PDB file of C-alpha atoms in Angstrom:
ATOM      1  CA  MET A   1       0.000   0.000   0.000  1.00  0.00           C
ATOM      2  CA  ALA A   2       1.274   3.464  -0.855  1.00  0.00           C
ATOM      3  CA  SER A   3       1.989   5.973   1.871  1.00  0.00           C
ATOM      4  CA  LEU A   4      -0.635   8.613   2.459  1.00  0.00           C
ATOM      5  CA  ASN A   5      -0.118  11.919   0.717  1.00  0.00           C
ATOM      6  CA  VAL A   6      -1.976  13.870   3.354  1.00  0.00           C
ATOM      7  CA  GLY A   7      -1.120  17.397   2.139  1.00  0.00           C
ATOM      8  CA  ASN A   8      -2.612  16.881  -1.316  1.00  0.00           C
ATOM      9  CA  LEU A   9      -5.582  15.093   0.207  1.00  0.00           C
ATOM     10  CA  GLY A  10      -6.284  18.048   2.495  1.00  0.00           C
ATOM     11  CA  GLU A  11      -6.098  20.536  -0.362  1.00  0.00           C
ATOM     12  CA  TYR A  12      -8.350  18.331  -2.471  1.00  0.00           C
ATOM     13  CA  LEU A  13     -10.887  17.950   0.351  1.00  0.00           C
ATOM     14  CA  ARG A  14     -10.940  21.693   0.957  1.00  0.00           C
ATOM     15  CA  GLU A  15     -11.556  22.341  -2.738  1.00  0.00           C
ATOM     16  CA  GLN A  16     -14.357  19.754  -2.876  1.00  0.00           C
ATOM     17  CA  ARG A  17     -15.929  21.241   0.247  1.00  0.00           C
ATOM     18  CA  ARG A  18     -15.833  24.723  -1.269  1.00  0.00           C
ATOM     19  CA  GLN A  19     -17.327  23.487  -4.551  1.00  0.00           C
ATOM     20  CA  ALA A  20     -20.116  21.870  -2.548  1.00  0.00           C
ATOM     21  CA  GLN A  21     -20.575  25.221  -0.805  1.00  0.00           C
ATOM     22  CA  LEU A  22     -20.201  23.663   2.640  1.00  0.00           C
ATOM     23  CA  SER A  23     -18.530  25.192   5.643  1.00  0.00           C
ATOM     24  CA  LEU A  24     -15.977  23.146   7.547  1.00  0.00           C
ATOM     25  CA  ARG A  25     -18.543  22.714  10.327  1.00  0.00           C
ATOM     26  CA  GLN A  26     -21.289  21.596   7.913  1.00  0.00           C
ATOM     27  CA  LEU A  27     -19.070  18.973   6.282  1.00  0.00           C
ATOM     28  CA  ALA A  28     -17.823  17.712   9.633  1.00  0.00           C
ATOM     29  CA  GLU A  29     -21.398  17.300  10.845  1.00  0.00           C
ATOM     30  CA  ALA A  30     -22.547  15.606   7.615  1.00  0.00           C
ATOM     31  CA  ALA A  31     -19.597  13.200   7.707  1.00  0.00           C
ATOM     32  CA  GLY A  32     -19.876  12.470  11.418  1.00  0.00           C
ATOM     33  CA  VAL A  33     -16.416  13.733  12.349  1.00  0.00           C
ATOM     34  CA  SER A  34     -15.374  16.532  14.651  1.00  0.00           C
ATOM     35  CA  ASN A  35     -14.755  20.001  13.299  1.00  0.00           C
ATOM     36  CA  PRO A  36     -11.142  20.125  14.642  1.00  0.00           C
ATOM     37  CA  TYR A  37     -10.363  16.688  13.181  1.00  0.00           C
ATOM     38  CA  LEU A  38     -11.609  17.719   9.715  1.00  0.00           C
ATOM     39  CA  SER A  39      -9.613  20.931   9.968  1.00  0.00           C
ATOM     40  CA  GLN A  40      -6.476  18.911  10.738  1.00  0.00           C
ATOM     41  CA  ILE A  41      -7.123  16.647   7.732  1.00  0.00           C
ATOM     42  CA  GLU A  42      -7.525  19.655   5.448  1.00  0.00           C
ATOM     43  CA  ARG A  43      -4.288  21.177   6.765  1.00  0.00           C
ATOM     44  CA  GLY A  44      -2.412  17.903   6.198  1.00  0.00           C
ATOM     45  CA  LEU A  45      -1.844  17.196   9.877  1.00  0.00           C
ATOM     46  CA  ARG A  46      -3.916  14.016  10.143  1.00  0.00           C
ATOM     47  CA  LYS A  47      -4.086  10.772   8.174  1.00  0.00           C
ATOM     48  CA  PRO A  48      -7.737   9.721   7.957  1.00  0.00           C
ATOM     49  CA  SER A  49      -8.689   6.064   7.753  1.00  0.00           C
ATOM     50  CA  ALA A  50     -10.432   4.616   4.712  1.00  0.00           C
ATOM     51  CA  ASP A  51     -13.673   4.633   6.729  1.00  0.00           C
ATOM     52  CA  ILE A  52     -13.370   8.361   7.446  1.00  0.00           C
ATOM     53  CA  LEU A  53     -12.571   9.017   3.775  1.00  0.00           C
ATOM     54  CA  GLN A  54     -15.682   7.086   2.823  1.00  0.00           C
ATOM     55  CA  GLN A  55     -17.812   9.167   5.219  1.00  0.00           C
ATOM     56  CA  LEU A  56     -16.340  12.377   3.804  1.00  0.00           C
ATOM     57  CA  ALA A  57     -16.939  11.218   0.229  1.00  0.00           C
ATOM     58  CA  LYS A  58     -20.550  10.411   1.003  1.00  0.00           C
ATOM     59  CA  ALA A  59     -21.074  13.822   2.610  1.00  0.00           C
ATOM     60  CA  LEU A  60     -19.436  15.532  -0.394  1.00  0.00           C
ATOM     61  CA  ARG A  61     -21.357  13.331  -2.860  1.00  0.00           C
ATOM     62  CA  ILE A  62     -18.177  12.174  -4.585  1.00  0.00           C
ATOM     63  CA  SER A  63     -16.773   8.687  -4.968  1.00  0.00           C
ATOM     64  CA  ALA A  64     -14.746   7.302  -2.088  1.00  0.00           C
ATOM     65  CA  GLU A  65     -12.295   5.945  -4.654  1.00  0.00           C
ATOM     66  CA  THR A  66     -11.445   9.497  -5.659  1.00  0.00           C
ATOM     67  CA  LEU A  67     -10.408  10.253  -2.094  1.00  0.00           C
ATOM     68  CA  TYR A  68      -8.523   6.944  -1.870  1.00  0.00           C
ATOM     69  CA  VAL A  69      -6.478   7.941  -4.906  1.00  0.00           C
ATOM     70  CA  GLN A  70      -5.796  11.376  -3.422  1.00  0.00           C
ATOM     71  CA  ALA A  71      -4.718   9.739  -0.152  1.00  0.00           C
ATOM     72  CA  GLY A  72      -2.468   7.267  -1.964  1.00  0.00           C
ATOM     73  CA  ILE A  73      -4.511   4.276  -0.807  1.00  0.00           C
ATOM     74  CA  LEU A  74      -5.743   3.311  -4.270  1.00  0.00           C
ATOM     75  CA  ASP A  75      -3.206   2.392  -6.941  1.00  0.00           C
ATOM     76  CA  GLU A  76      -2.382   5.115  -9.457  1.00  0.00           C
ATOM     77  CA  ARG A  77      -3.233   2.750 -12.348  1.00  0.00           C
ATOM     78  CA  ASP A  78      -6.897   3.023 -11.426  1.00  0.00           C
ATOM     79  CA  ARG A  79      -6.831   6.828 -11.455  1.00  0.00           C
ATOM     80  CA  ASP A  80      -8.347   7.357 -14.935  1.00  0.00           C
ATOM     81  CA  GLU A  81     -11.331   5.143 -14.220  1.00  0.00           C
ATOM     82  CA  VAL A  82     -11.824   6.746 -10.805  1.00  0.00           C
ATOM     83  CA  GLU A  83     -11.596  10.255 -12.242  1.00  0.00           C
ATOM     84  CA  THR A  84     -14.104   9.446 -14.979  1.00  0.00           C
ATOM     85  CA  ARG A  85     -16.540   8.119 -12.410  1.00  0.00           C
ATOM     86  CA  ALA A  86     -15.953  11.143 -10.170  1.00  0.00           C
ATOM     87  CA  VAL A  87     -16.653  13.568 -13.005  1.00  0.00           C
ATOM     88  CA  ILE A  88     -19.908  11.802 -13.814  1.00  0.00           C
ATOM     89  CA  LEU A  89     -20.965  11.745 -10.159  1.00  0.00           C
ATOM     90  CA  ALA A  90     -20.031  15.388  -9.605  1.00  0.00           C
ATOM     91  CA  ASP A  91     -21.872  16.799 -12.620  1.00  0.00           C
ATOM     92  CA  PRO A  92     -24.739  18.918 -11.250  1.00  0.00           C
ATOM     93  CA  SER A  93     -26.521  19.040 -14.619  1.00  0.00           C
ATOM     94  CA  VAL A  94     -27.211  15.296 -14.568  1.00  0.00           C
ATOM     95  CA  ASN A  95     -29.701  13.768 -12.112  1.00  0.00           C
ATOM     96  CA  GLU A  96     -28.909  10.733  -9.933  1.00  0.00           C
ATOM     97  CA  ARG A  97     -30.740   8.225 -12.150  1.00  0.00           C
ATOM     98  CA  GLN A  98     -28.918   9.520 -15.234  1.00  0.00           C
ATOM     99  CA  LYS A  99     -25.577   9.296 -13.412  1.00  0.00           C
ATOM    100  CA  GLN A 100     -26.216   5.655 -12.566  1.00  0.00           C
ATOM    101  CA  VAL A 101     -27.161   4.893 -16.178  1.00  0.00           C
ATOM    102  CA  LEU A 102     -24.017   6.641 -17.439  1.00  0.00           C
ATOM    103  CA  LEU A 103     -21.878   4.650 -15.014  1.00  0.00           C
ATOM    104  CA  GLN A 104     -23.506   1.393 -16.136  1.00  0.00           C
ATOM    105  CA  ILE A 105     -22.870   2.236 -19.798  1.00  0.00           C
ATOM    106  CA  TYR A 106     -19.288   3.237 -19.011  1.00  0.00           C
ATOM    107  CA  GLU A 107     -18.696  -0.052 -17.180  1.00  0.00           C
ATOM    108  CA  SER A 108     -20.238  -2.080 -20.028  1.00  0.00           C
ATOM    109  CA  PHE A 109     -17.920  -0.369 -22.536  1.00  0.00           C
ATOM    110  CA  ARG A 110     -14.903  -1.109 -20.319  1.00  0.00           C
ATOM    111  CA  LYS A 111     -15.898  -4.789 -20.068  1.00  0.00           C
ATOM    112  CA  GLU A 112     -16.551  -5.009 -23.821  1.00  0.00           C
ATOM    113  CA  ASN A 113     -13.171  -3.449 -24.630  1.00  0.00           C
ATOM    114  CA  ALA A 114     -11.399  -5.714 -22.144  1.00  0.00           C
ATOM    115  CA  ALA A 115     -13.046  -8.764 -23.745  1.00  0.00           C
ATOM    116  CA  GLU A 116     -12.032  -7.574 -27.224  1.00  0.00           C
ATOM    117  CA  ALA A 117      -8.462  -6.968 -26.064  1.00  0.00           C
ATOM    118  CA  ALA A 118      -8.347 -10.451 -24.557  1.00  0.00           C
ATOM    119  CA  ALA A 119      -9.664 -11.985 -27.794  1.00  0.00           C
ATOM    120  CA  VAL A 120      -7.058 -10.130 -29.868  1.00  0.00           C
ATOM    121  CA  ALA A 121      -4.286 -11.223 -27.496  1.00  0.00           C
ATOM    122  CA  GLU A 122      -5.512 -14.815 -27.697  1.00  0.00           C
ATOM    123  CA  ALA A 123      -5.616 -14.695 -31.511  1.00  0.00           C
ATOM    124  CA  GLU A 124      -2.091 -13.269 -31.610  1.00  0.00           C
ATOM    125  CA  ALA A 125      -0.860 -15.988 -29.262  1.00  0.00           C
ATOM    126  CA  GLU A 126      -2.466 -18.675 -31.442  1.00  0.00           C
ATOM    127  CA  ALA A 127      -0.872 -17.169 -34.562  1.00  0.00           C
ATOM    128  CA  ILE A 128       2.531 -17.255 -32.894  1.00  0.00           C
ATOM    129  CA  LEU A 129       2.112 -20.794 -31.568  1.00  0.00           C
ATOM    130  CA  GLY A 130       0.455 -22.208 -34.662  1.00  0.00           C
ATOM    131  CA  ALA A 131      -2.995 -22.522 -36.092  1.00  0.00           C
ATOM    132  CA  GLY A 132      -4.130 -25.157 -33.612  1.00  0.00           C
ATOM    133  CA  PRO A 133      -4.021 -28.920 -33.111  1.00  0.00           C
ATOM    134  CA  GLY A 134      -2.299 -30.820 -35.926  1.00  0.00           C
ATOM    135  CA  ALA A 135      -0.734 -27.719 -37.467  1.00  0.00           C
ATOM    136  CA  GLU A 136       2.957 -27.836 -38.196  1.00  0.00           C
ATOM    137  CA  THR A 137       5.181 -25.363 -36.414  1.00  0.00           C
ATOM    138  CA  ALA A 138       7.908 -23.413 -38.165  1.00  0.00           C
ATOM    139  CA  ALA A 139      10.481 -25.846 -36.740  1.00  0.00           C
ATOM    140  CA  ASP A 140       8.545 -28.805 -38.205  1.00  0.00           C
ATOM    141  CA  ASP A 141       8.503 -27.061 -41.598  1.00  0.00           C
ATOM    142  CA  VAL A 142      12.269 -26.606 -41.532  1.00  0.00           C
ATOM    143  CA  ASP A 143      12.797 -30.236 -40.491  1.00  0.00           C
ATOM    144  CA  ALA A 144      10.540 -31.461 -43.314  1.00  0.00           C
ATOM    145  CA  GLU A 145      12.316 -29.343 -45.902  1.00  0.00           C
ATOM    146  CA  THR A 146      15.709 -30.553 -44.654  1.00  0.00           C
ATOM    147  CA  ARG A 147      14.639 -34.226 -44.978  1.00  0.00           C
ATOM    148  CA  ASN A 148      13.245 -33.621 -48.498  1.00  0.00           C
ATOM    149  CA  THR A 149      16.484 -32.060 -49.781  1.00  0.00           C
ATOM    150  CA  ASN A 150      18.651 -34.889 -48.435  1.00  0.00           C
TER     151      ASN A 150
END
């Protein structure tokens, strides 16, 4: 697990709180944490647990994964997917039902593309290894040609 990058997390939380037009006290109350504790997180003095990050995300109406990435808990490789989801969830011009539909479509495209990539990789592997059972390999071809010329 990566170490927590608390300073960036605090700045990010503060920005999300301001975008949500919440005071420090309002967010603390909504997330079920103390006002001083939230202040310390925002100033980079405290390392919140994953549970606290989840409570904060719920209160801010953003994905917990977004906060996990900011805190260094979630692997950087997942950042693009997390950011895409966060943007969809944060868009105020789209209602909750529409957000869920968009996320379902997004996930179905990701699965479809992963399946296609796996099929292409499998086809490439088969082409390298031969056309299938009973097919001669390149080494067999060379051996056959060598026997025929002798």
